[in-house]
Amino acid sequence: MTIEQLLIQTAARLKVAGSTTPRLDAEVLLGHVLKRDRTWLYTWSDRCVEDAALTRFETLLAARAAGEPIAYLIGEREFWGLRLQTHAASLIPRPDTECLVEAALLKATKTSGRALDLGTGSGAIALAFASERPGWQVTGVDRIADALELAQANAARLGILNVEFIESDWFAALADQRFELILANPPYLAPDDPHLELGDVRFEPRSALVAAENGLADLRHLIITAGAHLEPQGWLLLEHGWTQGEAVGEALRHAGYQEVTTLADLAGQPRVSLGQWIPD
Ligand code: GLN
């Protein structure tokens, strides 16, 4: 069978299985098996695929047809132009989260400083920020050892040196360290959010997605505890759900943060709230 025939057949099968991007999925998975990019598949579309490759492709297809995310199947996802390895122990980096990185960069006007990424997972936020601010020292923490290993592997693979990853349940292992910027994309979905039963999210770790108090428990906890780890005039920046902007802004003001603002993501939805820590 030629590459083009195989792609047509596979896309049809993935469509029946419920994929909303069947042709793209087929190309990405076949490209992964053949270690070629999608342009190559088009250039050589009348080539035949060898049996060994077909067997490996079939294994991936069966998993994809069962809903497994592409990012876990091929083991990587691009975030902020960085190629990051992915693993089922951590959330798949999302374009939404680039809004948080952008907001943090706007606050990082000095040439050096310290930034903290809480619940770093694959290291996406910490690595994106560190790559843009080589004069800053960035710390990423996570309480899940497999996630830290992944973040460390990503830093090494990308050759990003101004970042360190530490096992810590939020601030627990950080003693009295302080930072100019604290960033987090904590779990913020309500336990009964119907979105949890759809698409890729079904395969991601619940601990990275779901929080009590209608999704607000971890956001509130971080807002209350971050002040003890912020330098004076430092900023706390939090990603949250599109319905949570008001509640998060309110919690920030209530905890004494100044200049509280909520920013919209590329889709125009409230996505990130921030506040400045000015001790009296
Ligand atoms: N933005 C993610 C989603 O909607 C949730 C990520 C999170 O809870 N931090 O799937």
CSV table of C-alpha atoms in Angstrom, one decimal, residues 72 77 79 84 89-104 115-129 139-144 147 168 170-171 181-190 195 201 204-211 215-223 226 235-242 244 248 265 270-274:
chain,number,residue,atom,x,y,z
A,72,TYR,CA,1.3,11.0,24.4
A,77,ARG,CA,4.2,18.7,21.8
A,79,PHE,CA,5.0,25.0,23.3
A,84,LEU,CA,8.8,19.4,24.7
A,89,ALA,CA,2.3,11.8,34.3
A,90,SER,CA,1.8,15.4,33.3
A,91,LEU,CA,-0.6,17.7,31.5
A,92,ILE,CA,-0.1,18.2,27.8
A,93,PRO,CA,1.1,21.8,27.3
A,94,ARG,CA,-1.6,23.9,25.8
A,95,PRO,CA,-1.6,27.1,23.6
A,96,ASP,CA,-3.9,28.8,26.3
A,97,THR,CA,-0.9,28.7,28.7
A,98,GLU,CA,1.2,30.9,26.4
A,99,CYS,CA,-1.0,33.7,27.7
A,100,LEU,CA,0.6,33.2,31.1
A,101,VAL,CA,4.1,33.1,29.7
A,102,GLU,CA,3.5,36.4,27.8
A,103,ALA,CA,2.1,38.1,30.9
A,104,ALA,CA,5.1,37.0,33.0
A,115,ALA,CA,10.9,33.2,38.9
A,116,LEU,CA,9.0,30.2,40.3
A,117,ASP,CA,6.7,27.9,38.4
A,118,LEU,CA,4.4,25.9,40.7
A,119,GLY,CA,3.2,22.5,39.5
A,120,THR,CA,5.5,22.7,36.5
A,121,GLY,CA,4.6,19.3,35.0
A,122,SER,CA,6.5,19.0,31.7
A,123,GLY,CA,8.3,22.2,32.6
A,124,ALA,CA,6.6,24.1,29.8
A,125,ILE,CA,6.1,27.4,31.6
A,126,ALA,CA,9.4,27.4,33.4
A,127,LEU,CA,11.3,26.5,30.2
A,128,ALA,CA,9.5,29.0,28.0
A,129,PHE,CA,10.2,31.8,30.5
A,139,THR,CA,12.8,27.3,39.6
A,140,GLY,CA,10.1,24.8,38.7
A,141,VAL,CA,8.4,22.6,41.4
A,142,ASP,CA,6.1,19.6,41.2
A,143,ARG,CA,5.1,17.1,43.8
A,144,ILE,CA,5.1,14.2,41.2
A,147,ALA,CA,6.8,15.0,36.1
A,168,SER,CA,7.9,20.1,46.3
A,170,TRP,CA,3.6,23.8,46.2
A,171,PHE,CA,5.9,25.8,48.5
A,181,LEU,CA,7.6,36.3,39.9
A,182,ILE,CA,5.5,33.3,40.9
A,183,LEU,CA,3.6,31.6,38.1
A,184,ALA,CA,1.2,28.7,38.1
A,185,ASN,CA,-1.2,26.8,36.0
A,186,PRO,CA,-2.8,24.8,38.8
A,187,PRO,CA,-5.7,22.4,38.5
A,188,TYR,CA,-8.8,24.5,38.2
A,189,LEU,CA,-11.6,22.3,36.7
A,190,ALA,CA,-14.6,21.5,38.9
A,195,HIS,CA,-15.2,18.6,29.7
A,201,VAL,CA,-8.4,15.4,28.9
A,204,GLU,CA,-4.4,13.3,31.5
A,205,PRO,CA,-3.7,13.1,35.2
A,206,ARG,CA,-6.8,14.2,37.2
A,207,SER,CA,-4.4,15.7,39.8
A,208,ALA,CA,-3.3,18.3,37.3
A,209,LEU,CA,-6.9,19.1,36.2
A,210,VAL,CA,-9.4,19.0,39.0
A,211,ALA,CA,-9.7,21.0,42.2
A,215,GLY,CA,-12.1,24.2,40.7
A,216,LEU,CA,-11.0,27.2,42.9
A,217,ALA,CA,-9.4,25.4,45.9
A,218,ASP,CA,-5.8,25.4,44.6
A,219,LEU,CA,-6.0,28.8,43.1
A,220,ARG,CA,-7.2,30.2,46.5
A,221,HIS,CA,-4.5,28.2,48.4
A,222,LEU,CA,-1.8,29.7,46.2
A,223,ILE,CA,-3.1,33.2,46.5
A,226,ALA,CA,2.3,33.1,47.8
A,235,TRP,CA,3.9,39.5,41.0
A,236,LEU,CA,1.7,36.4,41.3
A,237,LEU,CA,0.3,35.2,37.9
A,238,LEU,CA,-2.3,32.5,37.7
A,239,GLU,CA,-3.9,30.7,34.9
A,240,HIS,CA,-7.6,29.8,35.5
A,241,GLY,CA,-10.8,28.8,33.7
A,242,TRP,CA,-12.7,31.3,31.6
A,244,GLN,CA,-13.1,32.1,37.1
A,248,VAL,CA,-9.7,34.8,41.3
A,265,ASP,CA,-6.3,34.5,26.0
A,270,PRO,CA,-10.4,35.5,30.6
A,271,ARG,CA,-7.5,33.2,31.3
A,272,VAL,CA,-4.8,34.8,33.5
A,273,SER,CA,-5.1,36.9,36.6
A,274,LEU,CA,-2.3,38.7,38.3
